[in-house]
Coordinates of C-alpha atoms and ligand atoms in Angstrom, one line a residue:
M23 CA -12.3 -11.7 -2.2
S24 CA -11.3 -15.4 -2.9
D25 CA -10.1 -14.7 -6.4
I26 CA -6.2 -15.2 -6.4
S27 CA -5.9 -12.9 -9.4
S28 CA -6.8 -10.1 -6.9
L29 CA -3.3 -10.4 -5.6
E30 CA -1.8 -9.5 -9.0
K31 CA -1.7 -5.8 -8.1
Y32 CA 0.7 -6.7 -5.4
L33 CA 3.2 -8.5 -7.8
P34 CA 5.9 -5.7 -7.9
E35 CA 5.9 -5.6 -4.0
L36 CA 6.1 -9.3 -3.8
V37 CA 9.3 -9.3 -5.8
H38 CA 10.8 -6.4 -4.0
C39 CA 10.0 -8.1 -0.7
M40 CA 12.2 -11.1 -1.3
K41 CA 15.2 -8.9 -1.8
C42 CA 14.4 -6.5 1.2
H43 CA 14.3 -8.1 4.8
I44 CA 14.4 -4.7 6.3
C45 CA 11.6 -5.6 8.8
Y46 CA 13.6 -8.5 10.3
S47 CA 15.6 -6.0 12.2
A48 CA 13.2 -3.1 12.5
N49 CA 12.9 -3.1 16.1
W50 CA 16.6 -3.2 16.5
Q51 CA 16.7 0.2 14.8
K52 CA 13.7 1.7 16.6
L53 CA 14.2 0.5 20.2
D54 CA 17.2 0.3 22.5
D55 CA 16.9 -3.4 22.8
W56 CA 16.2 -5.9 20.0
R57 CA 12.7 -7.4 20.0
I58 CA 10.8 -9.1 17.2
L59 CA 7.3 -7.9 16.5
C60 CA 6.1 -10.7 14.4
P61 CA 4.8 -13.5 16.7
Q62 CA 5.4 -16.1 14.1
A63 CA 9.0 -15.0 13.4
A64 CA 9.6 -14.8 17.3
K65 CA 8.4 -18.4 17.8
F66 CA 9.4 -20.3 14.7
G67 CA 12.4 -18.3 13.4
Y68 CA 12.4 -19.5 9.8
E69 CA 12.1 -17.1 7.0
S70 CA 9.0 -19.0 5.7
Y71 CA 7.1 -17.8 8.7
Y72 CA 8.1 -14.1 8.2
A73 CA 6.2 -11.7 6.1
A74 CA 8.6 -12.4 3.3
G75 CA 8.0 -16.1 3.4
K76 CA 4.2 -15.4 2.9
M77 CA 4.9 -13.0 0.1
E78 CA 6.8 -15.7 -1.7
L79 CA 3.8 -18.1 -1.1
A80 CA 1.6 -15.4 -2.7
R81 CA 3.9 -15.3 -5.8
A82 CA 3.8 -19.0 -6.0
F83 CA 0.0 -19.1 -5.8
L84 CA -0.1 -16.3 -8.6
E85 CA 2.2 -18.2 -10.8
G86 CA 0.4 -21.4 -10.3
R87 CA 3.3 -23.2 -8.8
I88 CA 1.3 -24.6 -6.0
K89 CA -0.9 -27.6 -7.0
E90 CA -1.7 -28.6 -3.5
P91 CA -0.7 -27.2 -0.1
T92 CA 1.5 -29.2 2.3
P93 CA 0.5 -29.2 6.0
R94 CA 3.4 -26.9 6.6
L95 CA 2.2 -24.3 4.1
L96 CA -1.2 -24.2 5.9
E97 CA 0.7 -23.8 9.1
V98 CA 2.7 -21.0 7.7
L99 CA -0.6 -19.2 6.8
Y100 CA -2.6 -20.1 9.8
T101 CA -0.1 -19.3 12.5
C102 CA -0.1 -15.7 11.4
T103 CA -2.3 -13.8 13.9
G104 CA -3.0 -11.0 11.4
C105 CA -1.7 -8.6 13.9
G106 CA -0.3 -6.2 11.3
G107 CA 3.2 -5.7 12.8
C108 CA 4.9 -6.4 9.5
R109 CA 2.7 -4.0 7.7
E110 CA 3.5 -1.2 10.2
Q111 CA 7.3 -1.9 9.8
C112 CA 7.3 -2.4 6.1
T113 CA 5.3 0.9 5.4
E114 CA 7.5 2.8 7.7
L115 CA 10.9 1.4 6.8
S116 CA 10.8 0.0 3.3
G117 CA 8.2 2.5 2.0
L118 CA 6.1 -0.1 0.2
K119 CA 2.3 0.5 -0.2
I120 CA 1.1 -3.0 0.5
D121 CA -1.6 -4.1 2.8
H122 CA 0.1 -7.3 4.2
V123 CA -2.8 -8.4 6.3
D124 CA -5.2 -8.0 3.3
L125 CA -2.9 -10.2 1.4
Y126 CA -2.7 -12.9 3.9
E127 CA -6.6 -12.9 4.3
K128 CA -7.0 -13.2 0.5
M129 CA -4.6 -16.2 0.5
K130 CA -6.7 -17.9 3.1
A131 CA -9.9 -17.3 1.4
Y132 CA -8.2 -18.6 -1.8
I133 CA -7.3 -21.7 0.1
V134 CA -10.8 -22.1 1.4
S135 CA -12.2 -21.7 -2.2
K136 CA -10.1 -24.5 -3.4
G137 CA -11.3 -26.8 -0.6
W138 CA -7.6 -26.9 1.0
G139 CA -8.8 -25.0 4.1
P140 CA -9.8 -23.8 6.6
L141 CA -8.2 -26.0 9.4
E142 CA -10.5 -28.5 11.2
K143 CA -10.8 -26.2 14.4
H144 CA -11.9 -23.4 12.2
K145 CA -14.8 -25.2 10.6
K146 CA -16.9 -25.0 13.7
F147 CA -16.8 -21.2 13.6
S148 CA -18.8 -21.1 10.4
Q149 CA -21.0 -23.9 11.4
S150 CA -21.8 -22.3 14.8
V151 CA -22.2 -18.8 13.4
A152 CA -24.7 -20.2 10.9
E153 CA -26.6 -22.1 13.5
N154 CA -26.3 -19.9 16.6
H155 CA -25.0 -16.6 15.3
N156 CA -21.9 -16.9 17.4
P157 CA -18.7 -18.9 16.9
Y158 CA -18.7 -20.4 20.5
V159 CA -21.4 -23.1 19.9
E160 CA -23.5 -21.2 22.6
P161 CA -27.4 -21.1 22.3
H162 CA -28.4 -17.8 20.6
K163 CA -31.2 -17.3 23.2
N164 CA -28.6 -16.9 26.0
R165 CA -26.9 -14.0 24.2
F166 CA -28.1 -11.3 26.5
D167 CA -28.0 -13.4 29.8
W168 CA -25.2 -11.1 31.0
M169 CA -27.4 -8.0 31.2
P170 CA -27.5 -6.7 34.8
K171 CA -31.0 -6.9 36.3
D172 CA -30.8 -3.1 37.4
V173 CA -29.9 -1.9 33.9
K174 CA -32.7 -1.4 31.5
P175 CA -31.8 -0.4 27.9
S176 CA -34.5 1.5 26.0
S177 CA -35.5 1.3 22.4
G178 CA -35.3 3.7 19.6
E179 CA -32.3 5.5 20.9
E180 CA -29.7 7.1 18.5
I181 CA -26.9 5.3 20.4
V182 CA -26.8 1.4 20.1
Y183 CA -24.4 -0.8 22.0
F184 CA -23.2 -3.7 19.8
V185 CA -22.0 -6.2 22.4
G186 CA -20.2 -8.9 20.3
C187 CA -19.9 -12.6 20.8
T188 CA -16.9 -12.6 23.4
S189 CA -18.4 -10.1 25.7
S190 CA -21.7 -11.9 25.5
Y191 CA -20.5 -15.4 26.3
R192 CA -17.0 -15.3 27.5
Q193 CA -16.0 -11.9 29.2
Q194 CA -19.3 -10.8 30.3
K195 CA -18.0 -8.5 32.9
I196 CA -16.9 -6.2 30.1
A197 CA -20.4 -5.9 28.8
Q198 CA -21.8 -5.3 32.2
A199 CA -19.2 -2.7 33.0
T200 CA -20.0 -0.9 29.6
V201 CA -23.7 -0.5 30.4
K202 CA -23.0 0.7 33.9
V203 CA -20.7 3.3 32.6
L204 CA -23.3 4.4 30.0
K205 CA -26.0 4.4 32.8
A206 CA -23.8 6.5 35.2
A207 CA -23.3 9.1 32.4
N208 CA -27.0 9.3 31.8
I209 CA -26.6 8.1 28.1
P210 CA -29.7 6.7 26.7
F211 CA -28.9 3.6 24.5
S212 CA -30.4 0.6 22.9
I213 CA -29.2 -2.9 22.3
M214 CA -30.1 -5.2 19.4
G215 CA -31.3 -8.0 21.6
Q216 CA -31.9 -11.3 19.6
E217 CA -31.1 -9.4 16.4
E218 CA -27.4 -9.0 17.2
W219 CA -25.5 -11.6 15.2
C220 CA -21.7 -12.3 15.0
C221 CA -20.0 -9.6 13.1
G222 CA -18.2 -12.2 11.0
S223 CA -14.6 -11.4 12.2
P224 CA -13.6 -15.0 13.0
L225 CA -14.8 -16.0 9.6
I226 CA -13.1 -13.3 7.6
R227 CA -9.8 -13.9 9.4
T228 CA -9.8 -17.6 8.6
G229 CA -10.9 -17.2 4.9
Q230 CA -14.4 -18.4 5.3
L231 CA -16.5 -15.8 3.5
D232 CA -19.6 -17.6 2.4
I233 CA -22.0 -16.1 5.0
V234 CA -20.0 -12.9 5.8
N235 CA -22.2 -10.8 3.5
N236 CA -25.4 -12.0 5.1
L237 CA -24.0 -11.3 8.6
A238 CA -23.0 -7.8 7.5
S239 CA -26.3 -7.1 5.8
H240 CA -28.3 -8.3 8.7
N241 CA -26.4 -6.3 11.3
I242 CA -26.3 -3.1 9.3
E243 CA -30.0 -3.3 8.2
T244 CA -31.1 -4.0 11.8
L245 CA -29.2 -1.1 13.1
K246 CA -30.6 1.2 10.4
S247 CA -34.2 0.1 11.2
M248 CA -33.5 1.0 14.8
G249 CA -32.5 4.5 13.9
A250 CA -28.9 4.1 15.2
K251 CA -26.8 7.2 14.5
T252 CA -23.8 6.0 16.7
V253 CA -22.9 2.4 17.3
I254 CA -20.5 1.7 20.0
F255 CA -18.3 -1.4 20.4
S256 CA -16.5 -2.8 23.4
C257 CA -14.9 -5.4 21.2
A258 CA -12.0 -4.3 19.1
G259 CA -12.5 -7.0 16.7
C260 CA -16.2 -6.2 16.1
Y261 CA -15.3 -2.4 15.7
R262 CA -12.6 -3.1 13.2
T263 CA -14.9 -5.4 11.3
F264 CA -17.7 -2.9 10.9
K265 CA -15.2 0.0 10.4
E266 CA -12.8 -1.6 8.0
D267 CA -14.3 -4.8 6.6
Y268 CA -17.9 -4.0 5.9
P269 CA -17.0 -1.1 3.7
K270 CA -14.5 -3.4 1.9
L271 CA -17.2 -5.7 1.2
G272 CA -19.2 -2.8 -0.4
F273 CA -21.5 -1.9 2.5
E274 CA -22.1 1.7 3.6
L275 CA -22.5 2.3 7.3
P276 CA -25.5 4.6 7.9
F277 CA -24.1 5.3 11.4
K278 CA -20.8 6.2 13.1
P279 CA -18.9 3.3 14.6
R280 CA -17.2 4.2 17.8
H281 CA -14.9 2.0 20.1
T282 CA -15.9 2.3 23.9
T283 CA -12.5 4.0 24.5
Q284 CA -13.4 6.7 22.0
F285 CA -16.8 7.2 23.4
F286 CA -16.0 7.1 27.0
L287 CA -13.1 9.6 26.6
N288 CA -15.6 12.1 25.2
L289 CA -17.9 11.4 28.3
I290 CA -14.9 12.2 30.5
R291 CA -14.0 15.4 28.7
D292 CA -17.7 16.5 28.8
N293 CA -17.7 16.0 32.6
K294 CA -20.4 13.3 32.4
L295 CA -18.4 10.8 34.5
K296 CA -17.1 11.6 38.0
L297 CA -14.2 9.4 38.5
K298 CA -12.0 8.4 41.5
S299 CA -8.3 7.9 41.2
L300 CA -7.1 4.4 40.7
P301 CA -3.4 4.4 41.9
K302 CA -2.6 1.0 40.3
E303 CA 0.8 -0.1 38.9
L304 CA -0.6 -0.6 35.4
T305 CA 0.3 -1.1 31.9
Y306 CA -1.8 -1.1 28.6
H307 CA -1.8 -3.7 25.9
D308 CA -2.8 -2.2 22.4
P309 CA -5.2 -4.8 20.9
C310 CA -4.1 -5.2 17.3
H311 CA -7.7 -4.7 16.0
L312 CA -7.8 -1.4 17.8
G313 CA -4.4 -0.1 17.5
R314 CA -2.6 -1.1 14.3
H315 CA -5.8 -1.8 12.4
A316 CA -8.1 1.0 13.6
K317 CA -5.3 3.6 14.7
V318 CA -6.7 4.1 18.1
Y319 CA -3.8 4.6 20.4
K320 CA -4.3 7.8 22.3
Q321 CA -7.8 7.5 23.7
P322 CA -7.2 4.3 26.0
R323 CA -4.1 6.1 27.4
R324 CA -5.8 9.3 28.0
I325 CA -8.6 7.5 29.9
L326 CA -5.9 5.8 32.0
K327 CA -4.4 9.3 32.6
A328 CA -7.7 10.5 33.7
L329 CA -7.9 7.7 36.2
K330 CA -4.5 8.7 37.6
V331 CA -3.0 5.1 37.4
N332 CA 0.8 4.7 37.9
Y333 CA 1.4 4.0 34.3
H334 CA 4.2 1.9 32.9
E335 CA 4.5 1.7 29.1
M336 CA 5.8 -1.5 27.8
P337 CA 8.9 -1.4 25.3
R338 CA 6.6 -2.7 22.5
N339 CA 3.7 -0.4 22.4
T340 CA 1.3 1.6 20.1
T341 CA 2.4 0.9 16.4
D342 CA 5.0 -1.5 17.7
A343 CA 2.9 -3.4 20.2
F344 CA 3.4 -7.2 20.5
C345 CA 0.2 -9.3 19.7
C346 CA -1.5 -11.3 22.5
G347 CA -1.4 -14.2 20.3
A348 CA -5.0 -15.0 19.9
G349 CA -6.3 -13.5 16.6
S350 CA -7.2 -15.0 13.2
G351 CA -8.1 -18.4 14.6
V352 CA -4.7 -19.1 16.1
R353 CA -6.0 -19.5 19.6
A354 CA -8.4 -22.3 18.3
A355 CA -6.0 -24.1 16.1
Y356 CA -2.7 -23.7 17.9
P357 CA -3.4 -23.3 21.5
E358 CA 0.1 -24.0 22.8
Y359 CA 1.7 -21.5 20.2
S360 CA -0.9 -18.8 21.2
K361 CA -0.1 -19.4 24.8
W362 CA 3.6 -19.0 24.1
V363 CA 3.1 -15.7 22.3
C364 CA 0.7 -14.5 25.2
K365 CA 3.4 -15.5 27.9
E366 CA 6.0 -13.4 25.9
R367 CA 3.6 -10.4 26.4
L368 CA 2.9 -11.2 30.1
D369 CA 6.7 -11.3 30.8
E370 CA 6.9 -7.8 29.2
V371 CA 4.1 -6.6 31.7
K372 CA 6.2 -7.9 34.7
E373 CA 9.4 -6.4 33.2
V374 CA 8.0 -2.9 33.4
G375 CA 6.8 -3.5 37.0
A376 CA 3.0 -3.5 36.4
S377 CA 0.8 -5.8 38.4
V378 CA -2.4 -4.8 36.3
L379 CA -2.7 -5.4 32.5
A380 CA -5.4 -3.2 31.0
S381 CA -6.7 -3.8 27.5
A382 CA -9.6 -2.7 25.4
C383 CA -10.8 -6.0 23.8
P384 CA -12.6 -9.0 25.3
F385 CA -10.7 -11.4 23.0
C386 CA -7.2 -10.0 24.3
K387 CA -8.5 -10.3 27.9
N388 CA -9.7 -13.9 27.3
N389 CA -6.3 -15.0 26.0
F390 CA -4.4 -13.4 29.0
V391 CA -6.7 -14.7 31.5
E392 CA -6.6 -18.2 30.1
T393 CA -2.9 -18.2 29.7
L394 CA -2.3 -16.8 33.3
K395 CA -4.0 -20.0 34.6
D396 CA -0.8 -21.8 33.5
F397 CA 1.4 -19.1 35.1
P398 CA -0.3 -18.1 38.5
D399 CA 3.1 -17.0 39.9
L400 CA 2.9 -14.0 37.5
K401 CA 0.3 -12.5 39.6
I402 CA -1.2 -10.1 36.9
D403 CA -4.8 -8.8 37.1
V404 CA -6.2 -8.4 33.6
V405 CA -8.9 -5.8 33.2
D406 CA -10.7 -4.1 30.4
I407 CA -10.7 -0.3 30.5
S408 CA -14.5 -0.3 30.8
E409 CA -14.0 -2.4 34.0
L410 CA -11.5 0.2 35.3
L411 CA -14.1 3.0 34.6
E412 CA -16.8 1.0 36.5
E413 CA -14.4 0.6 39.4
A414 CA -13.8 4.3 39.4
L415 CA -17.4 5.5 39.5
Ligands
SF4_528 S1 10.1 -4.6 5.1 FE1 8.3 -5.2 3.8 S2 9.2 -5.6 1.8 FE2 10.8 -5.7 3.3 S3 11.0 -7.9 3.9 FE3 9.7 -6.9 5.4 S4 7.5 -7.2 4.5 FE4 9.1 -7.6 2.8
SF4_529 S1 0.5 -10.1 10.7 FE1 1.5 -10.4 12.5 S2 1.8 -12.6 12.8 FE2 1.3 -12.2 10.6 S3 3.3 -12.0 9.5 FE3 2.6 -9.9 10.1 S4 3.7 -9.6 12.1 FE4 3.6 -11.8 11.7

């Protein structure tokens, strides 16, 4: 994955891209009002930060024109949140068959393999994952401290809940709500306990691939030994990593990965959950990992419909959703820029008249909650769909 020659297959597209620029005005063509989808383009404005700028960098790497990267080059690569907005628009409008995000991640892996990266703030991800099995420098033994006393998972069940680092250490209410909803529906489930390790997403997104195979192998083998047939994820990032990245690394999944929004919608359809209405003025933010990367758009909205919320769709939604600004190590390395992107999204929430912002990823929730501390006047409640379901029980 870190071999720059793997980008050669993209060479014709790289040349095309420099003469194209369709995606710069894509939203102008698709929406009534003009809005940029690329957070980098929205913030920095210069062509080098757009998809085309990174394509030109890829070409320069391939042609051996970059002997050592400048700080600005690193900034161009590492302020990309990997949201996939450019890929969506490019595929639709220019018809190119290129995986932009794969290309950017390969460039970061190349930079790391040359010793030019990652950024200082990203180094602690890999150190902490190696030492603590999580990127947050938290003790591994505390991983399941969030578990409510009245919920007892069993062992040997075919359904296993993979909690993920962010719900385990930063947004524990999401994990608590998830197990309470499973219990309410009488779904027997197991958890991995101390054998659950970081899925590797923060390392893959920042180009640090050294231990990713170990993480994937450990998680998959443990789940296999537990007899898992379905593994459910409340973290959009973990879900995408299992579903998309592990197979790319050559691993076969001996179980079905399911995001909680997919799993919970089936429970609602099977009448396993009796839910009250929640007449909240609410909008939904598509997490990039769940939406553009895993193509899960309908299930969260159908759950919200079942909850009878007063729904307000934001102008940038589904395939054209605007990123929360947290992904690919951006929150850690560029907190002010990350907050700027997040505030753009929060303004869109207010614009449509919503006071509740629902999402389906603890990482998105974390960024919204942290950013709102700087803007208390916005008065927006941020909740995960699992928490809404718990409230409606
Ligand atoms: S639409 Fe695609 S090919 Fe055209 S400029 Fe954007 S990323 Fe490049
Ligand atoms: S992945 Fe997102 S942030 Fe990166 S260039 Fe594409 S649209 Fe911009």
